[in-house]
XYZ file of C-alpha atoms in Angstrom:
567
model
C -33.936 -32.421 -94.561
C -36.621 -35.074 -95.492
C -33.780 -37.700 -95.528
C -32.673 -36.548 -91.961
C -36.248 -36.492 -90.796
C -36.925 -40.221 -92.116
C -34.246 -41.490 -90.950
C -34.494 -39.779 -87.142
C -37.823 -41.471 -86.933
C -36.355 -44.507 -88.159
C -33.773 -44.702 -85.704
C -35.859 -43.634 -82.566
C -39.137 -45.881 -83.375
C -36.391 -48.711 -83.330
C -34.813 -47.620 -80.139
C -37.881 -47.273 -78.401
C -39.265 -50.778 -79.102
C -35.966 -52.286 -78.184
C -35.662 -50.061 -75.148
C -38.719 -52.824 -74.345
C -38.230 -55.566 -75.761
C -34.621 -55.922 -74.343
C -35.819 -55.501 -71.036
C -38.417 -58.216 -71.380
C -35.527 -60.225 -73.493
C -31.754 -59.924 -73.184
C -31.687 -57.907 -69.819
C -34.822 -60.269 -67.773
C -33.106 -63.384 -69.027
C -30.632 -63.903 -65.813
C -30.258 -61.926 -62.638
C -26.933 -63.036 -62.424
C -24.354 -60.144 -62.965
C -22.734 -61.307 -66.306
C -18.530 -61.416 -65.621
C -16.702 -59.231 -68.404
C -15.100 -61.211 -71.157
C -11.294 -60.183 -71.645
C -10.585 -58.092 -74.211
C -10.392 -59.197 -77.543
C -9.853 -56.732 -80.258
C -10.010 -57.918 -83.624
C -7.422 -56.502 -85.328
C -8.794 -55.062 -89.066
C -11.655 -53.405 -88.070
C -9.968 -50.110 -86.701
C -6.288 -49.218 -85.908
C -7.613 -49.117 -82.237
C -10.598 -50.473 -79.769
C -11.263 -46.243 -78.970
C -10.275 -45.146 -82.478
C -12.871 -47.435 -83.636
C -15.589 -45.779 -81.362
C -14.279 -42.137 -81.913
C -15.027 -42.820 -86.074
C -18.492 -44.564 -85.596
C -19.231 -41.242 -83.312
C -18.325 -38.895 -86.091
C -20.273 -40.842 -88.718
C -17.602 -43.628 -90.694
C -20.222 -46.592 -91.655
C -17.796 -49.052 -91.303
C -16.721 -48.266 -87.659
C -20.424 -48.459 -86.842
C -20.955 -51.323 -88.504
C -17.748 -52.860 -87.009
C -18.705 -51.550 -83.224
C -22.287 -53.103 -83.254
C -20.342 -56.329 -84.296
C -17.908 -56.011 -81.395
C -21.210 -55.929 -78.470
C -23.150 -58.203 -81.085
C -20.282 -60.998 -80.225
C -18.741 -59.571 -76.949
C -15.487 -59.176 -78.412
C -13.236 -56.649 -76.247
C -16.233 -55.445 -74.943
C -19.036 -56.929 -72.659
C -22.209 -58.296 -75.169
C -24.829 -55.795 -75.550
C -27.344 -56.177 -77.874
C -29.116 -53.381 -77.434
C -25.474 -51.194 -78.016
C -24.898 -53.571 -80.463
C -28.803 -52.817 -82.133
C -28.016 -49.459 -82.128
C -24.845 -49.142 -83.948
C -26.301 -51.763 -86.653
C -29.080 -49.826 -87.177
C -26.995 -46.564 -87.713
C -25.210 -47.995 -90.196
C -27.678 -49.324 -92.154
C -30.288 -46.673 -91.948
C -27.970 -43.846 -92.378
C -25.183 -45.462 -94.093
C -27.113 -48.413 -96.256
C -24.642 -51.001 -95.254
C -25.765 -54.158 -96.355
C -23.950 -56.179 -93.998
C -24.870 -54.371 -90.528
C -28.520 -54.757 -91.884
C -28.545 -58.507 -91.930
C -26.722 -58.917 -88.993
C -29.489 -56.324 -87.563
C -32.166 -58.816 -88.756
C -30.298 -62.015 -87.481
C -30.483 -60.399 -83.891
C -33.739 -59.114 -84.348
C -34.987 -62.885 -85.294
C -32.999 -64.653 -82.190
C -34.612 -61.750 -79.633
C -37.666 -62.319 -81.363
C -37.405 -65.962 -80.906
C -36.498 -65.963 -77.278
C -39.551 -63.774 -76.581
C -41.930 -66.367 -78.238
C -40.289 -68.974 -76.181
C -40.672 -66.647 -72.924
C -44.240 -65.842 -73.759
C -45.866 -69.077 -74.419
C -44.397 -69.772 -71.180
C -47.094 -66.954 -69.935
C -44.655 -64.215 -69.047
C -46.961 -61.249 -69.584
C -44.150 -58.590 -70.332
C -42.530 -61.406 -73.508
C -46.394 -61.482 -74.456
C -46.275 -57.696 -74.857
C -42.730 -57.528 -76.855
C -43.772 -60.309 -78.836
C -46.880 -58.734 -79.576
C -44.850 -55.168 -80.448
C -42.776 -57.321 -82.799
C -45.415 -58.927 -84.287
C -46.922 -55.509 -85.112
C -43.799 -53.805 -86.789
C -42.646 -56.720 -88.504
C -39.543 -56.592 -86.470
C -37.672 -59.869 -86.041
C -40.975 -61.662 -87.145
C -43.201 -61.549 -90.505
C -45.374 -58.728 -89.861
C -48.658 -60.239 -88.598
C -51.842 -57.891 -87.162
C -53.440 -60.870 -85.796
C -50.482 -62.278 -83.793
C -49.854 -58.834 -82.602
C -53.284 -58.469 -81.494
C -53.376 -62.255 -79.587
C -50.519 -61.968 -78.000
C -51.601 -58.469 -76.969
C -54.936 -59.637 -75.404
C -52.760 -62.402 -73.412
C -50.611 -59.716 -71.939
C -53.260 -57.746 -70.808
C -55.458 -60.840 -69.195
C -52.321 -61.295 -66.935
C -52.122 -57.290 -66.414
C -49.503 -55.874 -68.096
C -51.119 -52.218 -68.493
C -49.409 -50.900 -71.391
C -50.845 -53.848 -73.525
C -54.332 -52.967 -71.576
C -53.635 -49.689 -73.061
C -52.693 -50.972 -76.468
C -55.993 -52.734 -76.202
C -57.936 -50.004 -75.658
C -56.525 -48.190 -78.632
C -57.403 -50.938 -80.781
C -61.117 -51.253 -79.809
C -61.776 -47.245 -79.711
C -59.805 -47.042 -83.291
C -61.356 -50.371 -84.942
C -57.454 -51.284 -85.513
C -55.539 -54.619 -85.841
C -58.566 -56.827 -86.895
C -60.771 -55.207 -83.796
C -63.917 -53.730 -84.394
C -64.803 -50.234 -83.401
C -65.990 -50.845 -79.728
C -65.656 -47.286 -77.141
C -67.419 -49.520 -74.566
C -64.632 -51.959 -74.564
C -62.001 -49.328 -75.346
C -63.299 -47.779 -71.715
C -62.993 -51.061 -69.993
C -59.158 -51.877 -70.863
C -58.298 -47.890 -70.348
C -59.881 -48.518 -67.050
C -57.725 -51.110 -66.449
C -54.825 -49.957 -67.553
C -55.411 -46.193 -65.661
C -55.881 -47.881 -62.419
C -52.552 -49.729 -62.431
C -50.892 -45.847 -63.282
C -50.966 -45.662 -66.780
C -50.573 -41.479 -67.434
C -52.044 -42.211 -71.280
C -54.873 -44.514 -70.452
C -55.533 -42.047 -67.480
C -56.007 -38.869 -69.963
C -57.793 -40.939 -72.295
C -60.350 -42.669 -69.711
C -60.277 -38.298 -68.437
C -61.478 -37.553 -72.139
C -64.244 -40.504 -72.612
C -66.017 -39.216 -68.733
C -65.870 -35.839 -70.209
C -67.533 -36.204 -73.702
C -69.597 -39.094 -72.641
C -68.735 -41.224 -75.113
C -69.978 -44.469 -74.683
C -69.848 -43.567 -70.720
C -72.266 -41.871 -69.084
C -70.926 -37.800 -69.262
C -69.431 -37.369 -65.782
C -67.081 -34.589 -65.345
C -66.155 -35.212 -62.016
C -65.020 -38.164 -62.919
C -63.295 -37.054 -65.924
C -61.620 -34.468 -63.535
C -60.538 -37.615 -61.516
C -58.610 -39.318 -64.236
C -57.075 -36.057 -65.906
C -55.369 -34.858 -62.331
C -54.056 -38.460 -61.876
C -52.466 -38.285 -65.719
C -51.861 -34.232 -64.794
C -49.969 -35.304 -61.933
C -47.978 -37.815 -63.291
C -46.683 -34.480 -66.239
C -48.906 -36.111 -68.895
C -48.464 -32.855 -71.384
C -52.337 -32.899 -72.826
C -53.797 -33.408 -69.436
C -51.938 -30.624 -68.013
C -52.992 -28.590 -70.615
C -56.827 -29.631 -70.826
C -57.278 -30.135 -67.169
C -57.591 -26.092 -66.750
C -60.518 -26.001 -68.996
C -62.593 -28.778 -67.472
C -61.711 -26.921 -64.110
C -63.236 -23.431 -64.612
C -66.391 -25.425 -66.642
C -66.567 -27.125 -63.177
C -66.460 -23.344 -61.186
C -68.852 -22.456 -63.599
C -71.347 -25.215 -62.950
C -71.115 -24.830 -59.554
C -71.945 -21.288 -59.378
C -74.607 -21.711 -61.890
C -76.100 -24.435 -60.114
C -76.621 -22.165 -57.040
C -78.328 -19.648 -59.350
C -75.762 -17.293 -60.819
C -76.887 -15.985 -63.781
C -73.659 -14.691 -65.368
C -72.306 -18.674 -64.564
C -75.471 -19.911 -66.248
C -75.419 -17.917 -68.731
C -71.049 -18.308 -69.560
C -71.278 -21.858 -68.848
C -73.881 -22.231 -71.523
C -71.375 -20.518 -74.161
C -68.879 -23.123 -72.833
C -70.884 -26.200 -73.716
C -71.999 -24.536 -77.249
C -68.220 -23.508 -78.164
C -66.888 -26.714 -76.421
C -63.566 -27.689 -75.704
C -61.215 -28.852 -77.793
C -64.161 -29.899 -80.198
C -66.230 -31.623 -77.246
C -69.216 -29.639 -78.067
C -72.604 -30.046 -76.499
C -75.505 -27.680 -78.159
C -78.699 -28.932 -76.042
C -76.858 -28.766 -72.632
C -75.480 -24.927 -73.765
C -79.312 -24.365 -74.397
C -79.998 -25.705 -71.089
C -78.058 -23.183 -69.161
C -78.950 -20.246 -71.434
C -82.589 -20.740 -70.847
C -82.059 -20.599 -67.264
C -80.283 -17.285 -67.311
C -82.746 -16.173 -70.029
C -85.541 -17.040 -67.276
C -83.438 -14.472 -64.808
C -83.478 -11.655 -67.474
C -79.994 -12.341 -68.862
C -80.655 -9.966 -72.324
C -77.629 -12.081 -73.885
C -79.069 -15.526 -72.935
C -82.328 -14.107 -73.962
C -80.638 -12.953 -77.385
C -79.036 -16.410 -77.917
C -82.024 -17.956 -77.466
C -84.030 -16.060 -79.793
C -81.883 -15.922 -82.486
C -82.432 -20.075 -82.566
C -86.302 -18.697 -84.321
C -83.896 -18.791 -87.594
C -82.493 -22.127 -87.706
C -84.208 -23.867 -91.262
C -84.040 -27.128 -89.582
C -86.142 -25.939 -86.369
C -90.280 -26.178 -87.276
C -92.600 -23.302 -87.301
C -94.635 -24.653 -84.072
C -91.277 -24.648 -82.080
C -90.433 -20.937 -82.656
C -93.238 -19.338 -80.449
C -90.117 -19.707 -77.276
C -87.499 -18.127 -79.026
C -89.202 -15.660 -80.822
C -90.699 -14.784 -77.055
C -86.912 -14.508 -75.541
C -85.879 -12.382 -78.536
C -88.570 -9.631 -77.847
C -87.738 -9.911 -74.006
C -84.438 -9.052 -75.346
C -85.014 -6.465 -78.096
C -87.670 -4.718 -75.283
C -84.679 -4.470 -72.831
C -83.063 -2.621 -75.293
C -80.380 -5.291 -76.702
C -79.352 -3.468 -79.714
C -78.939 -6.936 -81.781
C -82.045 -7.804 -80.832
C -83.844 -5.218 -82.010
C -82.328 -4.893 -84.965
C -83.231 -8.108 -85.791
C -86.935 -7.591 -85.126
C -86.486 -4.735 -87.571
C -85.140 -7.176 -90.314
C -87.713 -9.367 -90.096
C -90.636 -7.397 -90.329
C -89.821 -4.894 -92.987
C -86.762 -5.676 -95.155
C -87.149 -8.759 -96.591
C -83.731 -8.180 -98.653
C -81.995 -9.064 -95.076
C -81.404 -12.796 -94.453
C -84.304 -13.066 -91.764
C -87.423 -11.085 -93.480
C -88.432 -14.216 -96.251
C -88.573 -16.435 -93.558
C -90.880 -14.499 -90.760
C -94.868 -15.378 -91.546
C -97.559 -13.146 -90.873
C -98.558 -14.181 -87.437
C -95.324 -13.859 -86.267
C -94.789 -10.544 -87.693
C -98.075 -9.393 -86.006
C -96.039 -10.190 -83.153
C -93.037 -8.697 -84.197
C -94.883 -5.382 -84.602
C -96.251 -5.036 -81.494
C -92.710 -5.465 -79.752
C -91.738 -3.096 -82.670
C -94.130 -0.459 -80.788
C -92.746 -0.957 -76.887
C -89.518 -0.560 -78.054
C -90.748 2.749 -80.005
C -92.096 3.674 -76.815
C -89.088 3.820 -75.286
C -87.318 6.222 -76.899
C -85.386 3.714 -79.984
C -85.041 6.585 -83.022
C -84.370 3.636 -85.239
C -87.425 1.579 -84.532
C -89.642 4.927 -84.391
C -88.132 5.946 -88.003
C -89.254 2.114 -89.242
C -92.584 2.138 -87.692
C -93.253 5.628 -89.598
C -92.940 3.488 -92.945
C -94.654 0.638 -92.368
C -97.726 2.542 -91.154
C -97.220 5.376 -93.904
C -97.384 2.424 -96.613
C -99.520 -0.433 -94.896
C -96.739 -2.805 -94.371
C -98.422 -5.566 -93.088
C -100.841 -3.321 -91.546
C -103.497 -1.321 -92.260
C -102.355 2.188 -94.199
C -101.908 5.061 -92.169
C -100.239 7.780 -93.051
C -100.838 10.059 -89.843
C -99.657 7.372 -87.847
C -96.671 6.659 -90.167
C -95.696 10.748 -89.778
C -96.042 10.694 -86.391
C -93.416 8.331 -85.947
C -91.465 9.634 -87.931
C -91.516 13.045 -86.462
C -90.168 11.955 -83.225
C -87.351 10.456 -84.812
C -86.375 13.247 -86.007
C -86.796 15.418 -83.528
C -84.599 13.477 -81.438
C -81.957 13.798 -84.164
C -82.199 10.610 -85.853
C -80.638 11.871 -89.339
C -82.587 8.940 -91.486
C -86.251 10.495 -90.055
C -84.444 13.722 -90.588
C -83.895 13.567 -94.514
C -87.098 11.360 -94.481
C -89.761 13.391 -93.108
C -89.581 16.125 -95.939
C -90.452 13.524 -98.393
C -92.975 11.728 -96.995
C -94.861 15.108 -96.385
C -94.612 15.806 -99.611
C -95.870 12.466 -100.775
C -98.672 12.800 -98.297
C -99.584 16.574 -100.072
C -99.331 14.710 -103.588
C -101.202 11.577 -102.384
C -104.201 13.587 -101.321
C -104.308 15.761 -104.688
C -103.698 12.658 -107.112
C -106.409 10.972 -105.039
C -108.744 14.167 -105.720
C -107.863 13.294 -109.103
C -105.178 16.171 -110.161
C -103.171 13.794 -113.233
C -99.906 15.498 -112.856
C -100.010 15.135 -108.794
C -99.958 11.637 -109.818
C -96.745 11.498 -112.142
C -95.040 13.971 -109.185
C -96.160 11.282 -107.132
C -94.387 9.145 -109.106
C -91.400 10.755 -109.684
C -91.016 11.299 -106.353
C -91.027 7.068 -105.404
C -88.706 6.440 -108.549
C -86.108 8.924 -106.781
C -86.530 7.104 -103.317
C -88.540 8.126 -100.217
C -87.197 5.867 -97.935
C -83.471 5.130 -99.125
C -81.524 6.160 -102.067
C -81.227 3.567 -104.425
C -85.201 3.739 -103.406
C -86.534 0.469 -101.696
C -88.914 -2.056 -103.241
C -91.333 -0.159 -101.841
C -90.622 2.981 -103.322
C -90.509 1.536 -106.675
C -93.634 -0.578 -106.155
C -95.125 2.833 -105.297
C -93.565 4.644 -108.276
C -94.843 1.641 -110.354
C -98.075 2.137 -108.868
C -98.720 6.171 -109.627
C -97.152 6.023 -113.288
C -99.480 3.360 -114.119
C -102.190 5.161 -112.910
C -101.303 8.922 -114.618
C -100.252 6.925 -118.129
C -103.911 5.581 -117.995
C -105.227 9.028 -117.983
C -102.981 9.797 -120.981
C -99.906 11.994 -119.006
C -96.931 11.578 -121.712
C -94.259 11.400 -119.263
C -95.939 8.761 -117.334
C -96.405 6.670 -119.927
C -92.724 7.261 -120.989
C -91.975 6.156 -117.599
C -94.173 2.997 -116.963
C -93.359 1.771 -119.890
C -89.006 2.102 -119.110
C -89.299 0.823 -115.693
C -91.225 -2.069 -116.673
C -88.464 -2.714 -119.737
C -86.110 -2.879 -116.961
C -88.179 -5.370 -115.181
C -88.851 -3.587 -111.808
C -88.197 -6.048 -108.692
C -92.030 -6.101 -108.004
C -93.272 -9.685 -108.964
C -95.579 -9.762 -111.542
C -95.719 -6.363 -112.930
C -92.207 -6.253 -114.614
C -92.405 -7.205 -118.025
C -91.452 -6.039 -121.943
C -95.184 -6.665 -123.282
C -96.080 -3.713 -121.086
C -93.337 -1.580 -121.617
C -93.628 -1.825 -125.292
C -97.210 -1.020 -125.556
C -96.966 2.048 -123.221
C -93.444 3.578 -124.942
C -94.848 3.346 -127.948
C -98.142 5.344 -126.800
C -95.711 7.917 -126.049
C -93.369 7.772 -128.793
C -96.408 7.589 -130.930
C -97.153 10.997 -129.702
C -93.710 12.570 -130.021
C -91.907 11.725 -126.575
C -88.450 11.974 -127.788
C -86.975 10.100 -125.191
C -89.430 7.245 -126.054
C -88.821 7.503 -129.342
C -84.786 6.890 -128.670
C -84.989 3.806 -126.265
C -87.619 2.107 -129.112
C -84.536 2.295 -131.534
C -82.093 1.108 -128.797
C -84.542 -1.691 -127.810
C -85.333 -2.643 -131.847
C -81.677 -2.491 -132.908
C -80.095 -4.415 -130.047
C -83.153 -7.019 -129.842
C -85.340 -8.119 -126.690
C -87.639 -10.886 -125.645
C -91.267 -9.927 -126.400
C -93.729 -12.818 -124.343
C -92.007 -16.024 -125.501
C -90.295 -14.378 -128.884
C -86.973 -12.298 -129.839
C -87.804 -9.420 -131.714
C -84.617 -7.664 -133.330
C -86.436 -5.390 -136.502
C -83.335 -2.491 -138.185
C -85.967 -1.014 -140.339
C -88.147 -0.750 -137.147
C -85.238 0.711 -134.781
C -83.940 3.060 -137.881
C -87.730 5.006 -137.919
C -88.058 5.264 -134.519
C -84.484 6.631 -134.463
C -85.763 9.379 -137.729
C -88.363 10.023 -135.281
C -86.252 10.905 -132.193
C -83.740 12.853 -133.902
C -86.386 14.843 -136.353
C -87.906 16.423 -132.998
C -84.420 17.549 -132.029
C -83.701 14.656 -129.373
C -79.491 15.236 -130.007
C -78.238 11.631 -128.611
C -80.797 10.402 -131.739
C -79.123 13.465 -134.080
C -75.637 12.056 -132.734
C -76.426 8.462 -133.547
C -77.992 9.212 -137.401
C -74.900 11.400 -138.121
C -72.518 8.547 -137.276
C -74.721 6.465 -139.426
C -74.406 8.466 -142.128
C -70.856 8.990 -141.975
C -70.134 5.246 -141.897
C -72.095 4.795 -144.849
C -70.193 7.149 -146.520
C -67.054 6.159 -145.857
C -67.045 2.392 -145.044
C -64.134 0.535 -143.607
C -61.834 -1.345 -145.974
């Protein structure tokens, strides 16, 4: 199928430049009617003149190669080189005949020589096939620079498919031209306005991405009907496009904010790649001015961009609390990210000032009813996220959530009473209040797996219970700092060792158990590895003497391997 495929395009890139050439050449040499030859058949070739042309039909090399002779020469047949071009050229390109290819060369050479004659006389369309020839190699030693001379002279004399070819040249950098879209406009320009359908869609396409022309999409809408009209395929099929763009600018332009705000989207998506970001900003702005929540959205969500500066967010952070306060769900959930969960892409990024700003939008939108917003503004108040603790506040809000139904504030509410009871009595000083307290964090308040918060909190009320000597709370300060709680600067195995071994020094079992696992397996202790058997095997003694059965489990197995060690 490859074969078949390289050898189609062989065949009809040939055709087509001969289709030209010839009628530049062979058929634009006389206008006098050739008279017919008689026939000759040369007898050899093929039993007969139409047995001949019935085998080169169904494919026998040798009756191609034999017909393209016949028109090559005129013999019983009128001379036709290009009939005679195209039977040569089947039988060498699909049947490799070595004769039929030089004879395809020899007439390629006197055509090409005819045209150089024709077009140093200054005939414009021999300037062009020379030029063509020149560029394939066809006839001619394959030469970029003649090609692109004799190209030039065509299209000084106005031939306007070499203006075209010219064009292509400067707007690709090709054939020894440098990489000029000014120039590239001026021969399109030329070549549209003498009816070129390519150079039409092309000069169409430069209006209407401004490149290297001023952006003009009337004018672009010009040029692509002309090239539409004339059945140019890609103009018919981008014309459309640059139509209802056109609508759309002309209904925006008179105010309509569903145009502004749609023909904003069209210059940010672009089409077919022609993309144009500030312009699509332009338009959105305008319908954000008239209240359009998703222009308003679009707008603020540019506050995020890492290339945009800090003193050129105050504008889009404004449109996205215009559109978060008319209740654009996006939009508010956005304002939620960024001022309280710093796990979501936006919260790292939002600095205080702006979160101050964030918070009181936070509130209006509370106001109005939003369960979600009400059920975050409980927390950040209960815990002093960014604001001052208050935990009346903080219940408050969360109460109406749940009243309305909102099923978070719902399973919420319950513990953040109950933190609130436990709060006051550890702060009274009551020790175990404070390990509840505790307890009740490590579990999660506000999510299950609990928050950062909640284990900053947890963190927090251990520490301060283990200080006051509560087992269990040292037991648990010291594990969740061994597993390095999220909390910068608190997480760390110095700690936890100290405090576990307070409590496995005073017969916490469990303690007692993870100092083993911790000694045996080894762990980084400040900037050294401590790994210590004899140390891991007495704590393990330890655990399992005061009946901690994991510990009993472990020392059995122990003891049994000892006993009976593998071979």
């Amino acid at each position: 199928m490859k074969i078949l495929l390289w050898v189609l395009s062989k065949l009809a890139a040939r055709a087509a430049l001969w289709a030209v050439l010839l009628f530049c050449g062979v058929a634009c040499r006389s206008s006098i009617p050739r008279a017919p030859e008689p026939p000759v058949f040369e007898q050899g070739s093929c039993e007969t003149q139409e047995a001949c042309r019935k085998a080169a039909r169904q494919g026998d090399v040798e009756a191609r190669y034999r017909l393209g002779i016949m028109y090559r020469e005129g013999k019983g047949v009128a001379k036709d080189n290009a009939e005679a071009m195209k039977w040569l050229s089947l039988a060498s390109v699909w049947g490799r005949h070595p004769a039929a290819k030089e004879a395809l060369e020899e007439i390629e050479r006197e055509e090409a020589n005819r045209l150089q004659k024709r077009a140093e006389q200054g005939e414009a369309e021999a300037q062009y096939g020379l030029s063509e020839l020149y560029r394939r190699g066809q006839g001619v030693e394959k030469d970029e620079a003649q090609a692109a001379q004799w190209c030039s002279e065509a299209a000084k004399q106005g031939h306007p498919e070499a203006q075209y070819r010219l064009g292509e040249m400067a707007y690709n950098g090709t054939q020894g031209h440098a990489r000029d879209k000014a120039q590239a406009a001026k021969w399109y320009t030329q070549a549209a306005k003498q009816g070129h359908t390519e150079a039409q869609y092309r000069l169409g396409l430069m209006y209407f991405w401004g490149t290297e022309l001023i952006r003009d999409e009337a004018e672009a809408l010009r040029w692509l009907r002309k090239a539409a009209e004339a059945e140019h395929r890609e103009a018919q099929r981008f014309l459309p496009k640059v139509e209802a763009r056109n609508q759309l600018r002309e209904a925006a332009e008179q105010g309509d904010v569903k145009a502004q705000f749609h023909l904003g989207v069209s210059y940010s998506q672009g089409i077919d790649g022609a993309r144009d970001e500030a312009e699509g900003l332009i338009w959105h702005r305008r319908a954000a001015k008239q209240g359009h929540i998703e222009a308003q959205r679009v707008w603020g969500l540019k506050y995020f961009e890492p290339e945009r500066p800090q003193k050129d967010k105050a504008e889009p952070l404004k449109w996205l609390k215009a559109a978060a306060e008319q209740g654009d769900a996006e939009a508010q959930q956005t304002l939620r990210w960024m001022y309280f969960e710093p796990r979501k892409p936006y919260g790292p990024q939002v600095p205080r000032e702006d979160k101050a700003e964030v918070l009181k939008s936070l509130k209006k939108i509370a106001e109005q009813g939003d369960t979600e917003t009400q059920c975050q503004l409980g927390w950040i108040y209960f815990h002093g996220l960014w604001v001052q603790t208050n935990e009346a506040e903080g219940l408050k809000w969360m109460k109406r959530a749940a009243q309305q139904g909102n099923e978070k504030a719902q399973a919420i509410l319950p513990r953040l009473e109950e933190a609130k009871r436990l709060s006051r009595s550890a702060r009274e000083g009551a020790l175990e209040a404070s390990f509840q307290l505790g307890m009740l964090y490590m579990k999660g308040v506000y999510s299950h797996p609990p928050s950062e918060e909640d284990e900053a909190e947890a963190l927090k009320w251990f520490g301060v219970a283990a200080k006051r000597g509560h087992l269990g709370a040292q037991y648990a300060f010291g594990k969740m700092n061994i597993e390095n709680v999220a909390v910068e600067g608190v997480g760390n195995n110095v700690v936890a060792l100290r405090w576990l071994k307070k409590a496995a020094s005073r017969g916490h079992t469990q303690a007692q158990f993870l100092l083993w696992h911790l000694y045996s397996q080894g762990f980084e202790h400040g900037v050294d590895e401590i790994q210590d058997e004899a140390e891991a095997l007495k704590w393990l003694r330890l655990s399992a003497k005061h009946g901690h059965l994991e510990a009993q489990e472990v020392l059995q197995r122990m003891k049994n391997e000892e006993a009976h060690p593998n071979p």
